[in-house]
Tab-separated table of C-alpha atoms and ligand atoms in Angstrom:
chain	number	residue	atom	x	y	z
A	1	UNK	CA	0.000	0.000	0.000
A	2	UNK	CA	1.081	3.492	-0.879
A	3	UNK	CA	0.628	6.068	1.916
A	4	UNK	CA	0.750	9.826	1.404
A	5	UNK	CA	0.235	12.851	3.614
A	6	UNK	CA	-1.252	15.951	1.991
A	7	UNK	CA	-1.988	19.447	3.269
A	8	UNK	CA	-5.234	20.762	1.749
A	9	UNK	CA	-7.991	23.112	2.787
A	10	UNK	CA	-11.342	21.426	3.339
A	11	UNK	CA	-12.624	23.105	0.203
A	12	UNK	CA	-9.687	21.931	-1.943
A	13	UNK	CA	-9.992	18.433	-0.538
A	14	UNK	CA	-13.636	18.271	-1.598
A	15	UNK	CA	-12.491	18.892	-5.163
A	16	UNK	CA	-9.842	16.099	-5.109
A	17	UNK	CA	-10.689	12.938	-7.015
A	18	UNK	CA	-10.656	9.789	-4.903
A	19	UNK	CA	-12.655	6.550	-4.881
A	20	UNK	CA	-13.705	6.904	-1.289
A	21	UNK	CA	-13.491	9.803	1.117
A	22	UNK	CA	-13.617	8.749	4.779
A	23	UNK	CA	-14.536	11.744	6.913
A	24	UNK	CA	-14.128	11.487	10.687
A	25	UNK	CA	-16.169	14.046	12.551
A	26	UNK	CA	-16.441	14.927	16.214
A	27	UNK	CA	-19.071	16.598	18.362
A	28	UNK	CA	-16.987	19.808	18.043
A	29	UNK	CA	-17.720	20.014	14.297
A	30	UNK	CA	-18.373	23.588	13.081
A	31	UNK	CA	-19.438	23.874	9.434
A	32	UNK	CA	-17.595	26.205	7.058
A	33	UNK	CA	-18.794	27.425	3.650
A	34	UNK	CA	-17.444	24.512	1.572
A	35	UNK	CA	-19.538	21.724	-0.002
A	36	UNK	CA	-18.481	19.047	2.512
A	37	UNK	CA	-19.393	21.298	5.463
A	38	UNK	CA	-22.815	21.989	3.986
A	39	UNK	CA	-23.412	18.304	3.400
A	40	UNK	CA	-22.390	17.328	6.966
A	41	UNK	CA	-24.466	20.140	8.475
A	42	UNK	CA	-27.497	18.933	6.519
A	43	UNK	CA	-26.948	15.331	7.557
A	44	UNK	CA	-26.694	16.274	11.233
A	45	UNK	CA	-29.725	18.556	11.031
A	46	UNK	CA	-31.853	15.844	9.446
A	47	UNK	CA	-30.592	13.409	12.105
A	48	UNK	CA	-29.657	10.872	9.413
A	49	UNK	CA	-26.475	10.686	11.483
A	50	UNK	CA	-26.788	11.066	15.253
A	51	UNK	CA	-24.144	13.318	16.821
A	52	UNK	CA	-22.471	10.469	18.804
A	53	UNK	CA	-19.503	8.083	18.486
A	54	UNK	CA	-19.935	4.976	16.330
A	55	UNK	CA	-22.440	6.470	13.882
A	56	UNK	CA	-21.750	5.798	10.182
A	57	UNK	CA	-23.367	7.131	7.000
A	58	UNK	CA	-22.400	5.842	3.554
A	59	UNK	CA	-23.223	8.163	0.608
A	60	UNK	CA	-22.889	7.333	-3.109
A	61	UNK	CA	-21.782	10.173	-5.439
A	62	UNK	CA	-22.282	13.020	-2.969
A	63	UNK	CA	-23.397	16.332	-4.412
A	64	UNK	CA	-20.687	18.929	-4.936
A	65	UNK	CA	-17.774	16.608	-4.021
A	66	UNK	CA	-15.289	14.942	-6.393
A	67	UNK	CA	-15.194	11.588	-4.555
A	68	UNK	CA	-17.205	8.621	-5.863
A	69	UNK	CA	-18.268	7.630	-2.373
A	70	UNK	CA	-18.343	9.477	0.920
A	71	UNK	CA	-18.424	7.753	4.301
A	72	UNK	CA	-19.082	9.843	7.393
A	73	UNK	CA	-17.817	8.302	10.633
A	74	UNK	CA	-18.543	9.844	13.986
A	75	UNK	CA	-15.779	9.639	16.609
A	76	UNK	CA	-17.654	11.374	19.440
A	77	UNK	CA	-15.128	13.535	21.289
A	78	UNK	CA	-12.352	12.092	19.134
A	79	UNK	CA	-10.702	10.039	21.909
A	80	UNK	CA	-8.186	7.445	20.697
A	81	UNK	CA	-10.358	4.374	21.286
A	82	UNK	CA	-13.210	5.865	19.236
A	83	UNK	CA	-10.871	6.901	16.412
A	84	UNK	CA	-9.454	3.353	16.305
A	85	UNK	CA	-12.952	1.876	16.124
A	86	UNK	CA	-14.054	4.346	13.447
A	87	UNK	CA	-11.031	3.718	11.198
A	88	UNK	CA	-11.501	-0.055	11.516
A	89	UNK	CA	-15.243	0.285	10.822
A	90	UNK	CA	-14.533	2.423	7.754
A	91	UNK	CA	-12.125	-0.146	6.304
A	92	UNK	CA	-14.511	-3.028	7.103
A	93	UNK	CA	-17.198	-1.198	5.134
A	94	UNK	CA	-14.910	-0.787	2.101
A	95	UNK	CA	-13.212	-4.180	2.152
A	96	UNK	CA	-15.758	-6.017	-0.045
A	97	UNK	CA	-15.577	-3.439	-2.888
A	98	UNK	CA	-11.820	-2.794	-2.509
A	99	UNK	CA	-11.624	0.751	-3.822
A	100	UNK	CA	-8.123	1.505	-5.156
A	101	UNK	CA	-7.739	4.935	-3.577
A	102	UNK	CA	-9.066	5.916	-0.156
A	103	UNK	CA	-8.693	9.394	1.345
A	104	UNK	CA	-8.987	10.059	5.077
A	105	UNK	CA	-9.992	13.407	6.498
A	106	UNK	CA	-10.499	14.542	10.099
A	107	UNK	CA	-12.753	17.563	10.561
A	108	UNK	CA	-10.576	18.515	13.519
A	109	UNK	CA	-6.897	18.798	12.644
A	110	UNK	CA	-5.487	15.409	13.716
A	111	UNK	CA	-2.955	15.190	16.541
A	112	UNK	CA	0.266	13.217	16.099
A	113	UNK	CA	-1.364	10.307	17.918
A	114	UNK	CA	-4.434	10.400	15.655
A	115	UNK	CA	-2.194	10.325	12.570
A	116	UNK	CA	-0.403	7.233	13.881
A	117	UNK	CA	-3.693	5.533	14.728
A	118	UNK	CA	-5.125	6.355	11.298
A	119	UNK	CA	-2.179	4.850	9.421
A	120	UNK	CA	-1.645	1.755	11.571
A	121	UNK	CA	-5.308	0.819	12.050
A	122	UNK	CA	-6.059	1.457	8.375
A	123	UNK	CA	-3.189	-0.827	7.325
A	124	UNK	CA	-4.038	-3.474	9.902
A	125	UNK	CA	-7.701	-3.667	8.909
A	126	UNK	CA	-7.025	-3.704	5.169
A	127	UNK	CA	-4.244	-6.340	5.317
A	128	UNK	CA	-4.939	-9.643	3.560
A	129	UNK	CA	-2.672	-12.707	3.392
A	130	UNK	CA	-2.342	-14.007	-0.192
A	131	UNK	CA	0.951	-15.898	-0.580
A	132	UNK	CA	-0.376	-19.471	-0.649
A	133	UNK	CA	-3.776	-18.733	-2.219
A	134	UNK	CA	-4.229	-19.270	-5.970
A	135	UNK	CA	-7.459	-17.334	-6.426
A	136	UNK	CA	-6.466	-13.881	-7.600
A	137	UNK	CA	-7.769	-11.363	-5.110
A	138	UNK	CA	-8.311	-8.892	-7.944
A	139	UNK	CA	-8.379	-5.289	-6.829
A	140	UNK	CA	-7.099	-4.201	-3.472
A	141	UNK	CA	-6.865	-0.925	-1.617
A	142	UNK	CA	-3.547	0.261	-3.010
A	143	UNK	CA	-3.361	3.908	-2.053
A	144	UNK	CA	-4.236	5.813	1.106
A	145	UNK	CA	-4.080	9.585	1.368
A	146	UNK	CA	-4.309	11.322	4.714
A	147	UNK	CA	-5.341	14.943	4.381
A	148	UNK	CA	-4.423	17.466	7.059
A	149	UNK	CA	-5.119	21.216	7.027
A	150	UNK	CA	-2.074	23.421	6.541
A	151	UNK	CA	-0.161	21.873	9.444
A	152	UNK	CA	2.456	19.365	8.261
A	153	UNK	CA	4.088	19.094	11.729
A	154	UNK	CA	2.738	15.544	11.972
A	155	UNK	CA	4.920	14.456	9.032
A	156	UNK	CA	7.514	12.673	11.209
A	157	UNK	CA	4.778	10.792	13.077
A	158	UNK	CA	3.236	9.853	9.748
A	159	UNK	CA	6.601	8.562	8.463
A	160	UNK	CA	7.167	6.613	11.684
A	161	UNK	CA	3.735	5.006	11.342
A	162	UNK	CA	4.315	4.060	7.696
A	163	UNK	CA	7.663	2.477	8.618
A	164	UNK	CA	5.967	0.590	11.464
A	165	UNK	CA	3.309	-0.666	9.047
A	166	UNK	CA	5.933	-1.953	6.615
A	167	UNK	CA	7.661	-3.798	9.465
A	168	UNK	CA	4.385	-5.132	10.862
A	169	UNK	CA	3.315	-6.403	7.436
A	170	UNK	CA	6.632	-8.204	6.953
A	171	UNK	CA	6.199	-9.848	10.368
A	172	UNK	CA	2.613	-10.837	9.506
A	173	UNK	CA	3.684	-12.289	6.175
A	174	UNK	CA	6.344	-14.583	7.689
A	175	UNK	CA	4.164	-15.443	10.676
A	176	UNK	CA	1.237	-16.428	8.465
A	177	UNK	CA	3.193	-18.534	5.992
A	178	UNK	CA	2.711	-22.262	6.550
A	179	UNK	CA	5.762	-24.019	7.988
A	180	UNK	CA	6.548	-25.616	4.619
A	181	UNK	CA	6.747	-22.135	3.098
A	182	UNK	CA	8.716	-20.632	5.991
A	183	UNK	CA	11.528	-23.087	6.699
A	184	UNK	CA	14.677	-22.011	8.559
A	185	UNK	CA	16.394	-21.674	5.181
A	186	UNK	CA	13.585	-19.515	3.789
A	187	UNK	CA	13.608	-17.363	6.926
A	188	UNK	CA	17.337	-16.865	6.425
A	189	UNK	CA	16.711	-15.815	2.818
A	190	UNK	CA	14.142	-13.284	4.043
A	191	UNK	CA	16.750	-11.881	6.433
A	192	UNK	CA	19.335	-11.759	3.642
A	193	UNK	CA	16.803	-9.804	1.597
A	194	UNK	CA	16.873	-7.048	4.224
A	195	UNK	CA	20.565	-6.489	3.536
A	196	UNK	CA	19.537	-4.615	0.379
A	197	UNK	CA	18.666	-1.691	2.654
A	198	UNK	CA	21.338	0.824	3.515
A	199	UNK	CA	23.324	0.101	6.745
A	200	UNK	CA	21.962	-3.466	7.092
A	201	UNK	CA	24.174	-6.556	6.933
A	202	UNK	CA	23.219	-10.191	7.269
A	203	UNK	CA	25.248	-13.282	8.069
A	204	UNK	CA	23.778	-16.782	8.163
A	205	UNK	CA	25.346	-19.706	10.039
A	206	UNK	CA	24.528	-23.363	9.310
A	207	UNK	CA	24.851	-26.612	11.317
A	208	UNK	CA	28.650	-26.818	11.053
A	209	UNK	CA	29.263	-23.298	12.360
A	210	UNK	CA	26.683	-23.728	15.107
A	211	UNK	CA	28.365	-26.971	16.219
A	212	UNK	CA	31.716	-25.201	16.268
A	213	UNK	CA	30.277	-22.489	18.523
A	214	UNK	CA	29.187	-25.203	20.949
A	215	UNK	CA	25.501	-24.386	20.810
A	216	UNK	CA	24.469	-27.792	22.158
A	217	UNK	CA	21.041	-26.655	23.375
A	218	UNK	CA	20.047	-25.182	20.001
A	219	UNK	CA	21.410	-28.272	18.191
A	220	UNK	CA	19.392	-30.589	20.445
A	221	UNK	CA	16.125	-28.992	19.311
A	222	UNK	CA	17.056	-29.100	15.608
A	223	UNK	CA	18.201	-32.722	15.710
A	224	UNK	CA	14.812	-34.363	15.066
A	225	UNK	CA	14.219	-32.609	11.750
A	226	UNK	CA	15.600	-33.127	8.254
A	227	UNK	CA	15.455	-29.356	7.712
A	228	UNK	CA	18.876	-27.914	8.567
A	229	UNK	CA	18.954	-25.214	11.251
A	230	UNK	CA	19.980	-21.627	10.569
A	231	UNK	CA	21.437	-19.031	12.919
A	232	UNK	CA	20.740	-15.588	11.483
A	233	UNK	CA	22.805	-12.547	12.441
A	234	UNK	CA	21.470	-9.174	11.275
A	235	UNK	CA	23.077	-5.836	11.990
A	236	UNK	CA	21.997	-2.266	11.456
A	237	UNK	CA	24.858	0.227	11.820
A	238	UNK	CA	23.563	3.765	12.129
A	239	UNK	CA	26.030	4.972	14.777
A	240	UNK	CA	29.758	4.856	15.479
A	241	UNK	CA	31.293	1.394	15.990
A	242	UNK	CA	31.947	2.348	19.629
A	243	UNK	CA	28.227	2.870	20.277
A	244	UNK	CA	26.919	-0.271	22.006
A	245	UNK	CA	24.122	-1.973	20.104
A	246	UNK	CA	20.713	-3.084	21.261
A	247	UNK	CA	20.452	-6.806	20.508
A	248	UNK	CA	17.079	-8.302	19.551
A	249	UNK	CA	16.829	-12.091	19.810
A	250	UNK	CA	13.821	-13.734	18.134
A	251	UNK	CA	12.624	-17.296	18.731
A	252	UNK	CA	12.523	-18.906	15.288
A	253	UNK	CA	10.866	-22.302	15.733
A	254	UNK	CA	9.333	-22.602	12.263
A	255	UNK	CA	7.152	-25.477	13.507
A	256	UNK	CA	6.737	-26.743	17.065
A	257	UNK	CA	5.279	-30.257	17.206
A	258	UNK	CA	6.546	-30.556	20.773
A	259	UNK	CA	9.079	-33.189	19.683
A	260	UNK	CA	8.992	-36.528	21.552
A	261	UNK	CA	6.895	-34.743	24.218
A	262	UNK	CA	4.401	-34.342	21.381
A	263	UNK	CA	1.571	-31.803	21.493
A	264	UNK	CA	-2.110	-32.815	21.168
A	265	UNK	CA	-3.476	-32.661	17.586
A	266	UNK	CA	-6.128	-29.904	17.966
A	267	UNK	CA	-4.751	-26.505	16.968
A	268	UNK	CA	-1.283	-27.917	16.386
A	269	UNK	CA	-1.299	-26.077	13.033
A	270	UNK	CA	-0.965	-22.856	15.038
A	271	UNK	CA	2.562	-23.892	15.955
A	272	UNK	CA	3.604	-22.557	12.542
A	273	UNK	CA	3.386	-19.218	14.396
A	274	UNK	CA	6.168	-20.279	16.754
A	275	UNK	CA	8.617	-18.137	14.786
A	276	UNK	CA	6.695	-14.899	15.371
A	277	UNK	CA	9.485	-13.657	17.659
A	278	UNK	CA	11.893	-14.080	14.737
A	279	UNK	CA	9.406	-12.412	12.396
A	280	UNK	CA	9.171	-9.437	14.766
A	281	UNK	CA	12.951	-9.029	14.593
A	282	UNK	CA	12.769	-9.018	10.772
A	283	UNK	CA	9.910	-6.503	10.996
A	284	UNK	CA	11.794	-4.233	13.393
A	285	UNK	CA	14.799	-4.252	11.034
A	286	UNK	CA	12.560	-3.449	8.074
A	287	UNK	CA	11.130	-0.453	9.932
A	288	UNK	CA	14.513	0.752	11.175
A	289	UNK	CA	15.862	0.459	7.617
A	290	UNK	CA	13.253	2.949	6.517
A	291	UNK	CA	13.820	5.485	9.305
A	292	UNK	CA	17.651	5.216	9.413
A	293	UNK	CA	18.081	6.320	13.077
A	294	UNK	CA	21.570	6.970	14.520
A	295	UNK	CA	21.775	3.746	16.536
A	296	UNK	CA	23.281	0.280	16.276
A	297	UNK	CA	21.052	-2.788	16.389
A	298	UNK	CA	21.875	-6.487	16.153
A	299	UNK	CA	19.253	-9.142	15.399
A	300	UNK	CA	19.831	-12.797	16.290
A	301	UNK	CA	17.499	-15.556	15.128
A	302	UNK	CA	18.007	-19.208	16.034
A	303	UNK	CA	15.743	-20.949	13.494
A	304	UNK	CA	14.825	-24.643	13.325
A	305	UNK	CA	11.932	-27.099	13.464
A	306	UNK	CA	10.996	-29.039	16.605
A	307	UNK	CA	10.041	-32.468	15.226
A	308	UNK	CA	10.063	-36.180	16.067
A	309	UNK	CA	12.282	-38.785	14.481
A	310	UNK	CA	14.831	-41.430	15.341
A	311	UNK	CA	17.320	-38.643	15.825
A	312	UNK	CA	15.192	-36.487	18.135
A	313	UNK	CA	16.415	-35.457	21.542
A	314	UNK	CA	14.653	-37.478	24.284
A	315	UNK	CA	13.226	-36.531	27.673
A	316	UNK	CA	16.020	-36.927	30.210
A	317	UNK	CA	18.825	-36.231	27.739
A	318	UNK	CA	21.472	-33.850	29.025
A	319	UNK	CA	23.086	-31.358	26.632
A	320	UNK	CA	25.781	-28.725	27.024
A	321	UNK	CA	24.858	-25.150	26.137
A	322	UNK	CA	27.255	-22.620	24.596
A	323	UNK	CA	27.608	-21.054	28.071
A	324	UNK	CA	29.025	-24.347	29.357
A	325	UNK	CA	26.003	-24.998	31.595
A	326	UNK	CA	24.517	-28.473	31.208
A	327	UNK	CA	20.755	-28.787	30.715
A	328	UNK	CA	18.517	-31.771	31.397
A	329	UNK	CA	15.776	-31.723	28.755
A	330	UNK	CA	12.854	-33.082	30.770
A	331	UNK	CA	10.285	-31.894	28.229
A	332	UNK	CA	11.211	-31.546	24.557
A	333	UNK	CA	8.252	-29.165	24.126
A	334	UNK	CA	10.064	-26.546	26.208
A	335	UNK	CA	12.330	-25.966	23.194
A	336	UNK	CA	12.112	-22.183	22.868
A	337	UNK	CA	14.263	-21.556	25.919
A	338	UNK	CA	16.830	-24.049	24.548
A	339	UNK	CA	17.351	-22.233	21.261
A	340	UNK	CA	17.216	-18.840	23.006
A	341	UNK	CA	19.783	-19.619	25.709
A	342	UNK	CA	22.527	-20.211	23.151
A	343	UNK	CA	21.574	-17.079	21.204
A	344	UNK	CA	21.694	-15.104	24.494
A	345	UNK	CA	25.227	-16.361	25.120
A	346	UNK	CA	26.212	-15.489	21.538
A	347	UNK	CA	24.865	-11.948	22.178
A	348	UNK	CA	27.664	-11.290	24.708
A	349	UNK	CA	30.195	-10.736	21.930
A	350	UNK	CA	28.440	-7.513	20.864
A	351	UNK	CA	28.926	-5.912	24.312
A	352	UNK	CA	25.280	-4.840	24.132
A	353	UNK	CA	23.727	-1.866	25.930
A	354	UNK	CA	20.651	-4.090	26.256
A	355	UNK	CA	19.388	-7.439	24.981
A	356	UNK	CA	15.696	-8.061	24.353
A	357	UNK	CA	14.460	-11.504	23.428
A	358	UNK	CA	11.058	-11.947	21.827
A	359	UNK	CA	9.406	-15.351	21.963
A	360	UNK	CA	6.120	-17.230	21.722
A	361	UNK	CA	7.485	-18.997	24.768
A	362	UNK	CA	4.722	-20.332	27.004
A	363	UNK	CA	1.068	-21.300	26.962
A	364	UNK	CA	1.139	-20.149	30.598
A	365	UNK	CA	1.630	-16.540	29.463
A	366	UNK	CA	-1.535	-16.833	27.362
A	367	UNK	CA	-3.374	-17.911	30.517
A	368	UNK	CA	-1.837	-15.079	32.554
A	369	UNK	CA	-2.313	-12.124	30.196
A	370	UNK	CA	-4.527	-13.333	27.339
A	371	UNK	CA	-4.205	-11.641	23.972
A	372	UNK	CA	-4.142	-8.048	25.205
A	373	UNK	CA	-0.673	-7.588	26.666
A	374	UNK	CA	2.654	-9.338	26.103
A	375	UNK	CA	4.576	-10.272	29.248
A	376	UNK	CA	7.817	-8.411	29.955
A	377	UNK	CA	10.407	-9.918	32.289
A	378	UNK	CA	13.504	-7.867	33.010
A	379	UNK	CA	16.598	-7.654	35.180
A	380	UNK	CA	16.642	-3.881	34.644
A	381	UNK	CA	13.841	-1.571	35.811
A	382	UNK	CA	14.798	1.190	33.403
A	383	UNK	CA	14.695	-1.174	30.427
A	384	UNK	CA	11.399	-2.661	31.572
A	385	UNK	CA	9.911	0.827	32.017
A	386	UNK	CA	11.096	1.899	28.576
A	387	UNK	CA	9.459	-1.167	26.993
A	388	UNK	CA	6.178	-0.570	28.819
A	389	UNK	CA	6.182	3.069	27.646
A	390	UNK	CA	6.977	2.055	24.061
A	391	UNK	CA	4.059	-0.364	24.266
A	392	UNK	CA	1.736	2.482	25.244
A	393	UNK	CA	2.910	4.893	22.536
A	394	UNK	CA	2.726	2.181	19.853
A	395	UNK	CA	-0.547	0.771	21.189
A	396	UNK	CA	1.236	-2.584	21.440
A	397	UNK	CA	0.925	-3.164	25.175
A	398	UNK	CA	3.020	-5.254	27.547
A	399	UNK	CA	2.972	-5.815	31.306
A	400	UNK	CA	5.807	-6.384	33.814
A	401	UNK	CA	6.071	-9.853	35.327
A	402	UNK	CA	8.165	-10.944	38.350
A	403	UNK	CA	11.554	-12.701	38.441
A	404	UNK	CA	11.890	-13.705	42.113
A	405	UNK	CA	14.578	-16.337	42.622
A	406	UNK	CA	12.092	-18.551	44.464
A	407	UNK	CA	10.479	-19.241	41.075
A	408	UNK	CA	13.680	-21.021	39.972
A	409	UNK	CA	13.423	-23.763	42.628
A	410	UNK	CA	11.627	-26.158	40.289
A	411	UNK	CA	14.427	-25.991	37.709
A	412	UNK	CA	16.796	-27.921	40.014
A	413	UNK	CA	17.759	-31.439	38.977
A	414	UNK	CA	20.113	-34.200	40.140
A	415	UNK	CA	21.495	-34.777	36.656
A	416	UNK	CA	22.551	-31.411	35.198
A	417	UNK	CA	23.150	-27.783	36.143
A	418	UNK	CA	19.538	-26.955	35.331
A	419	UNK	CA	16.368	-28.620	34.005
A	420	UNK	CA	14.471	-27.057	31.115
A	421	UNK	CA	11.089	-27.191	32.882
A	422	UNK	CA	9.651	-26.734	36.337
A	423	UNK	CA	6.050	-27.572	37.263
A	424	UNK	CA	2.950	-26.012	35.715
A	425	UNK	CA	2.489	-23.196	38.276
A	426	UNK	CA	3.958	-19.876	37.118
A	427	UNK	CA	5.078	-21.469	33.849
A	428	UNK	CA	5.772	-18.172	32.079
A	429	UNK	CA	7.961	-17.054	34.978
A	430	UNK	CA	9.917	-20.302	35.375
A	431	UNK	CA	10.690	-20.127	31.635
A	432	UNK	CA	12.033	-16.602	32.125
A	433	UNK	CA	14.043	-17.781	35.154
A	434	UNK	CA	15.657	-20.411	32.933
A	435	UNK	CA	16.671	-17.715	30.414
A	436	UNK	CA	17.963	-15.439	33.172
A	437	UNK	CA	20.763	-17.939	33.866
A	438	UNK	CA	22.306	-16.953	30.521
A	439	UNK	CA	22.168	-13.141	30.684
A	440	UNK	CA	24.583	-12.118	33.454
A	441	UNK	CA	26.704	-9.934	31.128
A	442	UNK	CA	24.177	-7.234	30.091
A	443	UNK	CA	20.797	-5.622	30.927
A	444	UNK	CA	18.123	-7.988	29.627
A	445	UNK	CA	14.414	-8.126	28.939
A	446	UNK	CA	12.301	-11.016	27.706
A	447	UNK	CA	8.994	-10.485	25.904
A	448	UNK	CA	6.652	-13.474	26.014
A	449	UNK	CA	4.357	-12.889	23.033
A	450	UNK	CA	2.586	-16.280	23.079
A	451	UNK	CA	-0.791	-14.578	23.581
A	452	UNK	CA	-0.298	-11.539	21.355
A	453	UNK	CA	1.594	-12.692	18.236
A	454	UNK	CA	-1.403	-14.260	16.525
A	455	UNK	CA	-5.164	-14.628	16.726
A	456	UNK	CA	-7.029	-17.966	16.637
A	457	UNK	CA	-10.462	-18.828	15.276
A	458	UNK	CA	-12.147	-17.215	12.279
A	459	UNK	CA	-9.703	-14.285	12.282
A	460	UNK	CA	-6.715	-16.638	12.558
A	461	UNK	CA	-3.558	-14.825	11.609
A	462	UNK	CA	-0.389	-13.129	12.765
A	463	UNK	CA	-0.800	-9.687	14.357
A	464	UNK	CA	2.685	-8.358	13.603
A	465	UNK	CA	3.144	-7.639	17.314
A	466	UNK	CA	5.407	-6.524	18.919
A	467	UNK	CA	7.050	-4.749	15.949
A	468	UNK	CA	5.358	-1.440	16.868
A	469	UNK	CA	6.612	-1.683	20.447
A	470	UNK	CA	10.163	-2.576	19.378
A	471	UNK	CA	10.311	0.264	16.880
A	472	UNK	CA	9.148	2.861	19.407
A	473	UNK	CA	11.610	1.491	21.951
A	474	UNK	CA	14.517	1.685	19.472
A	475	UNK	CA	13.566	5.178	18.279
A	476	UNK	CA	13.426	6.355	21.910
A	477	UNK	CA	16.973	5.047	22.476
A	478	UNK	CA	18.080	7.139	19.500
A	479	UNK	CA	16.629	10.252	21.166
A	480	UNK	CA	18.019	9.584	24.657
A	481	UNK	CA	21.420	8.788	23.130
A	482	UNK	CA	21.514	12.284	21.615
A	483	UNK	CA	20.807	13.941	24.969
A	484	UNK	CA	23.930	12.378	26.528
B	501	BES	N1	5.542	-22.611	21.518
B	501	BES	C1	5.099	-23.140	22.749
B	501	BES	C2	4.328	-22.132	23.580
B	501	BES	C3	2.910	-21.854	23.151
B	501	BES	C4	1.921	-22.781	23.374
B	501	BES	C5	2.589	-20.640	22.606
B	501	BES	C6	0.619	-22.486	23.003
B	501	BES	C7	1.283	-20.339	22.256
B	501	BES	C8	0.309	-21.271	22.440
B	501	BES	C9	6.302	-23.595	23.588
B	501	BES	O1	7.361	-24.113	22.884
B	501	BES	C10	5.795	-24.671	24.484
B	501	BES	O2	5.422	-25.690	23.994
B	501	BES	N2	5.802	-24.418	25.782
B	501	BES	C11	5.315	-25.349	26.727
B	501	BES	C12	6.242	-25.350	27.899
B	501	BES	C13	5.988	-26.473	28.860
B	501	BES	C14	6.346	-27.795	28.248
B	501	BES	C15	6.792	-26.223	30.110
B	501	BES	C16	3.911	-24.907	27.127
B	501	BES	O3	3.673	-23.715	27.268
B	501	BES	O4	3.076	-25.778	27.281
B	502	MN	MN1	7.136	-26.191	22.510
B	503	ZN	ZN1	7.569	-23.447	20.978
């Protein structure tokens, strides 16, 4: 989709050709002398549209306006939640006819926040997955114009939102692809593709290199599959070499069957989404590539399948991680922490200012927080606070979770330094406690996105979260770095 921001008077906008004009009005609406004003005033007077949030009126070939179709959407007092709902409702109304060019106009000059909401909600609601469908979708909404009055001060917010959308859509695309169309090798190719952008480099390691690094935990997960593992290293260099990077680590299990500790059949297809952490790293890089901030970022993706075969790792097997710690694999379905722990050790070599891992790690986190907020676990209050704030500004929420040492009790075993599972209680936290054993060298945060990375049911599909959160977090580090 092509997004553009235009400054036009209300009168000039009414004379612009577009397939659909979406007009968002508030209770504060004061009519001017232009055709659109007259039309809205008449509509309100006749009470064809009540002067409250949620009201919608769809008009074909409106008199005196150049658009083919006009949709009036009432946002009440224009609070964010009502604007979100109205933009989504507007797109839902248009989706069946798929007009090529849609123009958005707010009767009250939109704030920076409204501009971001308009772009991101519009893109989210109009997104459609097509890669493995043969039926041509035909037309699609291909162009969106956001009209503001004379004030172009929201341009940087608009650009940020468009970059976020491009990252989110990349994350959705890779999340949604079936596992046989998103293998570790294909994921690595997608990462390599990002190296076409300025300041981005990509290096891909295979089984031999990973063995040489001593990543025994990662190797143990990959062992049961015929698909070779990949360890993807992305870097974005926007600052001096001496400037410590933020490292993003994304769980890249392209399919999680559970391994020998096999999962039940119902909904197992959804385990193609078990690489959404990896997809969010690709998405964040895509967005950063567009905005070119003065920061350094590293992306690490351990990618493999978790399958069953004669070569699979077995419950009770003990493996040696890259850190040297031995791990008793009591449950082969707790594989995310195994691939992540070696990536977290690898991260040390970048002397990071902070490391954030992103993972569809535990069903327990879905039970704890549902699909509204991701869980954030951190050894650093400042980092945790910054992530929570980025979640608010990007409308991609997360919530702090505890890391008390008492939660690690269940990870003790007689046969290795640590077991990969504890009991069922506090499962999201015990998983984080396992990871914490590998992050002593830098400030660390872990985002459990098991509940937020995709939706189930009729609307099944990747959400592209938490790309928005990550982008806002990274952009904020660029700002605070400048203040120093
Ligand atoms: N990828 C799953 C977590 C998951 C499950 C995410 C369901 C979203 C929905 C992860 O690898 C896993 O299987 N975790 C186990 C851990 C358990 C064996 C300690 C889980 O949550 O059941
Ligand atoms: Mn699993
Ligand atoms: Zn998993």
